Coordinates of C-alpha atoms in Angstrom, one line a residue:
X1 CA -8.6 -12.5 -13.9
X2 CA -4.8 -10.7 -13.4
X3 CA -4.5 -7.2 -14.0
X4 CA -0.1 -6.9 -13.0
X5 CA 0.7 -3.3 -12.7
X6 CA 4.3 -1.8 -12.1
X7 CA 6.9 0.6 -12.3
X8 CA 9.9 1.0 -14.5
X9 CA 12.3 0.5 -11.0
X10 CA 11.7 -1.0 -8.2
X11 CA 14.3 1.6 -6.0
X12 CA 13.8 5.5 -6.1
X13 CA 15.1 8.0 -3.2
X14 CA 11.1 9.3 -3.1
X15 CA 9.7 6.0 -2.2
X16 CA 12.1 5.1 1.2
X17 CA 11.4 1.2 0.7
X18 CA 14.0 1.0 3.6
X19 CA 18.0 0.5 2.9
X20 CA 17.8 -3.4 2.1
X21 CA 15.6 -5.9 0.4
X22 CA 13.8 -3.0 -1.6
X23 CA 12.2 -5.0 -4.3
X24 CA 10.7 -7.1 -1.8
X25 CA 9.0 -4.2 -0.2
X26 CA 8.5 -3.3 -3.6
X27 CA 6.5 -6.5 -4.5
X28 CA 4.0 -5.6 -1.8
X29 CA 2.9 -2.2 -3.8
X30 CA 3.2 -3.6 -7.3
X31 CA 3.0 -6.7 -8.7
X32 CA 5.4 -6.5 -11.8
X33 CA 8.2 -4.3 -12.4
X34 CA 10.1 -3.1 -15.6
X35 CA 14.2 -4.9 -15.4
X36 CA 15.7 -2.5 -17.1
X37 CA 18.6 -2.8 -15.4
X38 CA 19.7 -5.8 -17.6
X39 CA 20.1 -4.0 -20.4
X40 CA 23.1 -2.5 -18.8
X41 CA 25.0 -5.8 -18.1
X42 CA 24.0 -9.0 -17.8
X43 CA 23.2 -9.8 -13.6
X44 CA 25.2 -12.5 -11.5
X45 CA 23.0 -15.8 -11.8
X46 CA 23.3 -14.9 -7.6
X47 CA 21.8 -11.6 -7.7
X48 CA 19.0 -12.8 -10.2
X49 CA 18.5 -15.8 -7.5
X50 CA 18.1 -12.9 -4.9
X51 CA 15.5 -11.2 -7.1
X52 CA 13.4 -14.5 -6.9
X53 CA 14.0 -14.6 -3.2
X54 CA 12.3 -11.2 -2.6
X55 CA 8.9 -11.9 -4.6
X56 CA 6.5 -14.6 -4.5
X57 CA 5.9 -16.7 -7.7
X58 CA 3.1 -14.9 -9.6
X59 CA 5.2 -11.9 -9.9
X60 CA 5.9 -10.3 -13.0
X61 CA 9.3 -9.1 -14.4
X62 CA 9.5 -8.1 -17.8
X63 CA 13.5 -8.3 -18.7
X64 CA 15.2 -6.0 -21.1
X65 CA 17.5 -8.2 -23.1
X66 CA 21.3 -6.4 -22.8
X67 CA 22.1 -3.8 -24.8
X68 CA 25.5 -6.0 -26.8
X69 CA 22.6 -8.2 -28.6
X70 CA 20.0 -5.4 -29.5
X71 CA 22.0 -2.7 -30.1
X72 CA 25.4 -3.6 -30.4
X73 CA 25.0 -6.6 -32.3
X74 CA 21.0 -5.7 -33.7
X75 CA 20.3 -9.6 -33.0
X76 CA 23.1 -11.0 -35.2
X77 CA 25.4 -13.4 -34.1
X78 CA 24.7 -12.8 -30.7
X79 CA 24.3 -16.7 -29.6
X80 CA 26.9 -16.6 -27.2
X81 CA 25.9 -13.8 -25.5
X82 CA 22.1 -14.9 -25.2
X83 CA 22.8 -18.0 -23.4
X84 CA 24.5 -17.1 -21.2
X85 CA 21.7 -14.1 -20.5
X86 CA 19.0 -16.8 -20.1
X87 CA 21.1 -18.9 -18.2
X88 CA 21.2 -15.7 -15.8
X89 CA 18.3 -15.5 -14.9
X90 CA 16.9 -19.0 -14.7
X91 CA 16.4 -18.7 -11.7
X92 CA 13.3 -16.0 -11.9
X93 CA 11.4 -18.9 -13.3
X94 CA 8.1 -18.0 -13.4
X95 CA 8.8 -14.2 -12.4
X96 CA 10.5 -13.8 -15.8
X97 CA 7.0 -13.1 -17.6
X98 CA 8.4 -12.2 -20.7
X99 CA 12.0 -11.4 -22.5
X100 CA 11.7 -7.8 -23.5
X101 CA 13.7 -7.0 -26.6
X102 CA 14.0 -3.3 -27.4
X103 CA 15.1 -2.1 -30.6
X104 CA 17.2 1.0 -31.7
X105 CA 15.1 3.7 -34.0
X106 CA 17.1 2.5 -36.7
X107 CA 16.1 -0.7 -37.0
X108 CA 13.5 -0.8 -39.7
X109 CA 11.3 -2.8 -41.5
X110 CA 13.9 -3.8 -43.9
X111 CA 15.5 -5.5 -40.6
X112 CA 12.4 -7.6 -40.2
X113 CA 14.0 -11.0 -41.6
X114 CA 16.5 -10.3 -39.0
X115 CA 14.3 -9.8 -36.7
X116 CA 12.3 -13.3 -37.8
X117 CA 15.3 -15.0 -37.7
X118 CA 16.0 -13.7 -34.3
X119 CA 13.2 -15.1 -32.9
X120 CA 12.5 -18.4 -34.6
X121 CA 15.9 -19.4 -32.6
X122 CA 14.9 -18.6 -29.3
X123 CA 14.1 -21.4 -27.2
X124 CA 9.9 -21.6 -26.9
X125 CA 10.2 -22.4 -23.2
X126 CA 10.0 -18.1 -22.6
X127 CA 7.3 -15.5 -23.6
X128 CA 9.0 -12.6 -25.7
X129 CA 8.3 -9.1 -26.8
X130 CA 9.6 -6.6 -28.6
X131 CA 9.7 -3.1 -28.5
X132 CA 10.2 -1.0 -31.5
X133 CA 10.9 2.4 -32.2
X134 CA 11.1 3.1 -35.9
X135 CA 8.4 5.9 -37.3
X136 CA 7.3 3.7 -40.2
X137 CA 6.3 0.7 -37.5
X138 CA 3.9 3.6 -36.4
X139 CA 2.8 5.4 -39.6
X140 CA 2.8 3.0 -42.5
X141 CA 0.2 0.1 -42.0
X142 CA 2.2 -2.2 -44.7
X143 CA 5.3 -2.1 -41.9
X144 CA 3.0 -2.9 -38.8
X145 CA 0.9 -5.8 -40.6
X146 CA 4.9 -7.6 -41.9
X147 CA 5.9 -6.5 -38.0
X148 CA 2.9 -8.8 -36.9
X149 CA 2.7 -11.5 -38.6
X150 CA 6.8 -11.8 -37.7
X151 CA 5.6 -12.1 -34.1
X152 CA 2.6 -14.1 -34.3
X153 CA 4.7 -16.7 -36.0
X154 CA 6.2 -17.1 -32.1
X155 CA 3.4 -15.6 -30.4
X156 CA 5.4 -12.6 -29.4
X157 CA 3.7 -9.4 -28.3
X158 CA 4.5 -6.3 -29.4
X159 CA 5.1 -3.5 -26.7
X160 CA 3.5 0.0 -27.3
X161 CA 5.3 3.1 -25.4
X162 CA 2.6 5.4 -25.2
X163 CA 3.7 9.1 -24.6
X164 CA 1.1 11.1 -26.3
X165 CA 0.2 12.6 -22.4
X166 CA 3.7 13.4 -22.6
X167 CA 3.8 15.1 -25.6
X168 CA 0.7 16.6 -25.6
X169 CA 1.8 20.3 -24.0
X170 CA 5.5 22.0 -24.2
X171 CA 7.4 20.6 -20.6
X172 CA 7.1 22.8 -17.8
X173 CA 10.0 21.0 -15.5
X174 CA 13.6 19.7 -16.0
X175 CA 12.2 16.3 -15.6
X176 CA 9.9 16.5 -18.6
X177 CA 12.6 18.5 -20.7
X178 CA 14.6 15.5 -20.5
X179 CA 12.1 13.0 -21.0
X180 CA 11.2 14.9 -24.3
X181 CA 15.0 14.5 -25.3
X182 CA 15.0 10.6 -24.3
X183 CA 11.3 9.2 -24.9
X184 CA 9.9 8.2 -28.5
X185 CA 7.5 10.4 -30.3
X186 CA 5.5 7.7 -31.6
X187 CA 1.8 7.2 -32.5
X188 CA -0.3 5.7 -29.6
X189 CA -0.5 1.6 -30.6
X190 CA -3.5 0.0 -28.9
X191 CA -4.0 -3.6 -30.9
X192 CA -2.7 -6.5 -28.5
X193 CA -1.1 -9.5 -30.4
X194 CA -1.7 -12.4 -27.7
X195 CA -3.2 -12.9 -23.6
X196 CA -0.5 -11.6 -22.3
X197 CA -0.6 -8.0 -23.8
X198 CA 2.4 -5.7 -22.0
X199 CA 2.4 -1.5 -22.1
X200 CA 4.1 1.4 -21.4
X201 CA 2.6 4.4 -20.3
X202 CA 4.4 7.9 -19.4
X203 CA 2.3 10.4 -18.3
X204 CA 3.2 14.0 -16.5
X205 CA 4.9 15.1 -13.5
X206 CA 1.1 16.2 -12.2
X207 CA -0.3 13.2 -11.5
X208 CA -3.8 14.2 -12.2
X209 CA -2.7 15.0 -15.7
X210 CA -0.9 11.5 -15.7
X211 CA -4.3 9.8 -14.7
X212 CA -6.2 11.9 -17.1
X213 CA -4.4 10.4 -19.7
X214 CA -4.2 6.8 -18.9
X215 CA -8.1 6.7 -19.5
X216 CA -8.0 5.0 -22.3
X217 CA -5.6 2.0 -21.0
X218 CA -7.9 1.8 -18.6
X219 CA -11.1 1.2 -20.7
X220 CA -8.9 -1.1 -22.5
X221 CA -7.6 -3.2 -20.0
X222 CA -10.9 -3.8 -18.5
X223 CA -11.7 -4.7 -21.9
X224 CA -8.8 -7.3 -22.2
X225 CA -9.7 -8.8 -18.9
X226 CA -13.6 -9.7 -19.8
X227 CA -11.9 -10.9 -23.1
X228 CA -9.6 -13.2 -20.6
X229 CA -6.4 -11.4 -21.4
X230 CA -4.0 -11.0 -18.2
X231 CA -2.6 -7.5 -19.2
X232 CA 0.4 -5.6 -17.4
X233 CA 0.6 -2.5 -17.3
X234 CA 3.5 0.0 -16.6
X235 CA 3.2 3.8 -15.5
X236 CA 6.2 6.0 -15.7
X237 CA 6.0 9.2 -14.9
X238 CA 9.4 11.8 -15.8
X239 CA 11.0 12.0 -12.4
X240 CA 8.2 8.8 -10.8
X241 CA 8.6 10.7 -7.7
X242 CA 4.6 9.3 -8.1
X243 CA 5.1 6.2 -10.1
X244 CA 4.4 3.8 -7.1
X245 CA 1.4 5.4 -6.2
X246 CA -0.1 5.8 -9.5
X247 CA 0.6 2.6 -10.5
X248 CA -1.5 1.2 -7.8
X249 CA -4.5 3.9 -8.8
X250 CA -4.3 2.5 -12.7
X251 CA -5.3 -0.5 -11.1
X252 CA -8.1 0.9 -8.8
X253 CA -9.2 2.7 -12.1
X254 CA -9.7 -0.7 -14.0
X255 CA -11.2 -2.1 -11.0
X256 CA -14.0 0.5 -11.3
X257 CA -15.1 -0.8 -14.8
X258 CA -14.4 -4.4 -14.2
X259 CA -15.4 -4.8 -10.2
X260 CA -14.8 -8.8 -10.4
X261 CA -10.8 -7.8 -10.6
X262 CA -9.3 -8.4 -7.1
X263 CA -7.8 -5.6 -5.3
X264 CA -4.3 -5.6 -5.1
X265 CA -2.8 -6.0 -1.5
X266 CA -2.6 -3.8 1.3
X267 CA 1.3 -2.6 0.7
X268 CA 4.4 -3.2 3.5
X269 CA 4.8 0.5 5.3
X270 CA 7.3 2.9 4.1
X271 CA 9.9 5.5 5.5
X272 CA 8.5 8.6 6.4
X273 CA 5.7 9.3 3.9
X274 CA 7.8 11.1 1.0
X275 CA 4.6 10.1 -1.1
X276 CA 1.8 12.3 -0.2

């Protein structure tokens, strides 16, 4: 019974995890962590190895797939590019818990096939998910079920990016002005597609507001685990000065409702305690 919890970084000024080998301190608090960076650029096959060097086996990273095949090329002829991205990071090997692709807004359902195609050519040796951003995904029950049953052909999951909490009151800090510019304004998606179920949560800059509105996860979660899911979780927050933190609570908060769920680890120190 794995509950993996994490952040979208595993490096923020707030959480002084010392000036070298960050995610490794890192690794001690969390136990998966958001790799967002490769949507940027595909890494050095030696920094990747580093990565695997700084956390043990049964971590979690969720990889972002680059930004040239989503976006750029929206999954077509994008071969090239793709191997040489999961020849990259080989060397996570277990670590890489699933290949994260994110789609633009504008891909829609009538991109599905595309989509389908997409994924009926990826090598079945990795776990994938997809993200999707498109209102109609959200709002018309027709585009959902075809969105399903194109990922349960490949038992793919499909990743929700909850920011109701977010969206629930006007912003009252630069912060969560510009997460209301950048973040989705989707309906909340709570229907997991296959054991390994992935989310996204983004809360407040008060972290009692945040854990307020993660209540629900958390019922679910616990829910998923008796069921003998393995769930991972994510908790942004829009500066996640308190992401680290909070992170670790969502998992004390499932732990209350399921107490057979181990705790995580006591974590490595930090700097000084830019925390609390």
């Amino acid at each position: 019974m794995r509950l993996h919890v994490g952040c979208a970084m595993w490096s923020h000024p707030a959480w002084d995890l010392g000036a070298r080998d960050r995610l490794r301190t890192y690794s001690t608090w969390c136990t998966a962590v958001e790799g967002n960076t490769t949507f940027y650029a595909t890494p050095t096959r030696a920094t990747v190895e580093g990565w695997a060097d700084q956390t043990p086996p049964d971590f979690r990273v969720v990889v972002k797939l680059p930004k040239t095949i989503t976006h750029e090329r929206r999954l077509r002829n994008a071969d090239p590019e793709l191997t040489g991205f999961l020849s990259a990071l080989e060397p996570l090997g277990p670590r890489a818990h699933a290949f994260w692709i994110q789609l633009p807004a504008s891909f829609a359902p009538s991109d599905l096939g595309t989509l389908a195609a997409f994924l009926h050519r990826l090598p079945r040796t990795h776990r994938y998910a997809v993200e999707v951003r498109h209102p109609a995904f959200f709002d018309d029950e027709r585009s959902a079920a075809l969105l399903e049953r194109v990922l349960a052909r490949v038992d793919a999951e499909w990743i929700p990016f909850d920011t109701t909490t977010l969206f629930g009151r006007p912003p009252t800090s630069n912060g969560e002005r510009e997460a209301w510019t950048n973040k989705p304004r989707v309906t909340r998606r709570t229907r997991a597609l296959t054991a390994t179920p992935i989310v996204r949560y983004i809360g407040r800059d008060d972290p009692e507001e945040t854990a307020a509105g993660w209540q629900g996860w958390a019922d679910l979660a616990a829910s998923w685990l008796t069921e003998g899911r393995s769930p991972t979780v994510f908790i942004h927050t829009p500066d996640n000065v308190d992401a680290l933190n909070l992170a670790r609570r969502f998992h004390d908060d499932v732990r209350t409702r399921v107490p057979a769920l181990e705790p995580l680890p006591e974590p490595a120190p930090t700097g000084p305690p830019t925390l609390f």
